């Protein structure tokens, strides 16, 4: 810096005494001939003790030698300098200061010494120290790279993750050498991309290191940020690196276990599909093979009744009982086949209108409705995804039961209604097979004979009957089919009833 004339300097010096920072000036021989009042107030020194090189006596003993060397070396070279040291206050405490000096030259370019300032950076230094301790406690390694000069600064932890000793020299070539060969080109490409002008400069990558000295393989994650100068080029690249070897190995082990279990599940699923296919084939074959003899029994029974009824006398009763038993067996086989199909076969689902399904079922039951003089009312029902055939079987069985189990001498009254409920409103006994936030509850209510609530679990089991065949026909499979259809659609079914007070069957299906 070029000095003003002497008179101007004399005018500026009193102003410096009022500044909140320390100002100093030296001669060409490094003799400090001026310190503003702020220095004396802070250190408690007198001018006699501070001027010349006396100022070094209040610099911390661990910093004084290095500080003096830096100052004298800069003075010899007439270059700007800046360094940090701890300065003793009048009360004996030390605080970190940043001392910055610039050379002075007169109008002819003759070196006249330095002018400088001392600024308190103690809080910043403490913050940096706390940050350093925090970084070390997390076992993070840090780096600082200056692309213009190629200077690369690594923390000891960073060197450790590359298998290097604390005093090892590092540069970009050492960095690349320490990366696993399979990851080296990819990592280098990412770094070069981050440092390109116009880039956001954010860096986040995982790669393997192979210790340059110890040869140990490690997985690391590196996160950094590049900063760019006014000319758009990267001036600094800083970041942190973390050892993720254990978590990476744990993830790989977990992925392998998942892959193994997935394979086992696929094998089991394939075996189940083969088993289901075999069971379905068996059910079809058994149905055909069993139904054929029964049809012959019924056919030959009809022929015997028509041609030899007069000769059989009381034998006709036995013949009719035989045909009735064959009819029940045929119905049982049909219901068992239906139950096996519902249990092992999952048909493709489509959007199904329950109103249309119930309408079709009521049309099929039209004769039974007329014979019993039943009244059936149906509220608008929802449309949902499902298997049309299975849902038809569900409502066929529920409506057939509502018509069948009516009180003697009283016409059946059946009502079908629906309500959408939240999952929190589900009764504790209802456990749908697929979770949903809302469900359609479809109620089929009647005014029939009802049943005791203690049988609620029993009625949905195969072959479970609450009445004898002489009272009501049936195979005891219909409600088991209903329960299976509801479960296949992610829902559930339950019932409420009292003897002679009717019954309400509630079907819950995901909305």
Coordinates of N, CA and C in Angstrom, one line a residue, residues 73-81 101-103 111 114:
X73 N 9.7 -13.2 8.7 CA 9.9 -13.7 7.4 C 9.1 -12.8 6.4
X74 N 7.9 -12.4 6.7 CA 7.1 -11.6 5.9 C 7.8 -10.2 5.7
X75 N 8.3 -9.7 6.8 CA 9.0 -8.4 6.7 C 10.2 -8.4 5.8
X76 N 11.0 -9.5 5.8 CA 12.1 -9.7 4.9 C 11.7 -9.7 3.4
X77 N 10.5 -10.4 3.2 CA 10.0 -10.5 1.8 C 9.1 -9.4 1.4
X78 N 8.8 -8.5 2.4 CA 7.9 -7.4 2.1 C 6.5 -7.9 1.5
X79 N 6.0 -8.9 2.1 CA 4.7 -9.5 1.6 C 3.6 -9.4 2.7
X80 N 2.4 -9.4 2.3 CA 1.3 -9.4 3.2 C 1.3 -10.7 4.0
X81 N 0.8 -10.7 5.2 CA 0.7 -11.9 6.0 C -0.5 -11.9 6.9
X101 N -1.3 -8.1 8.4 CA -0.4 -6.9 8.1 C -0.2 -6.8 6.6
X102 N -0.1 -5.5 6.2 CA 0.2 -5.2 4.8 C 1.4 -4.3 4.7
X103 N 2.3 -4.5 3.7 CA 3.5 -3.7 3.6 C 3.1 -2.3 3.1
X111 N 10.1 0.7 0.6 CA 9.4 0.0 1.7 C 9.6 0.8 3.0
X114 N 5.1 -1.9 7.9 CA 3.8 -2.5 7.8 C 2.8 -1.6 8.6

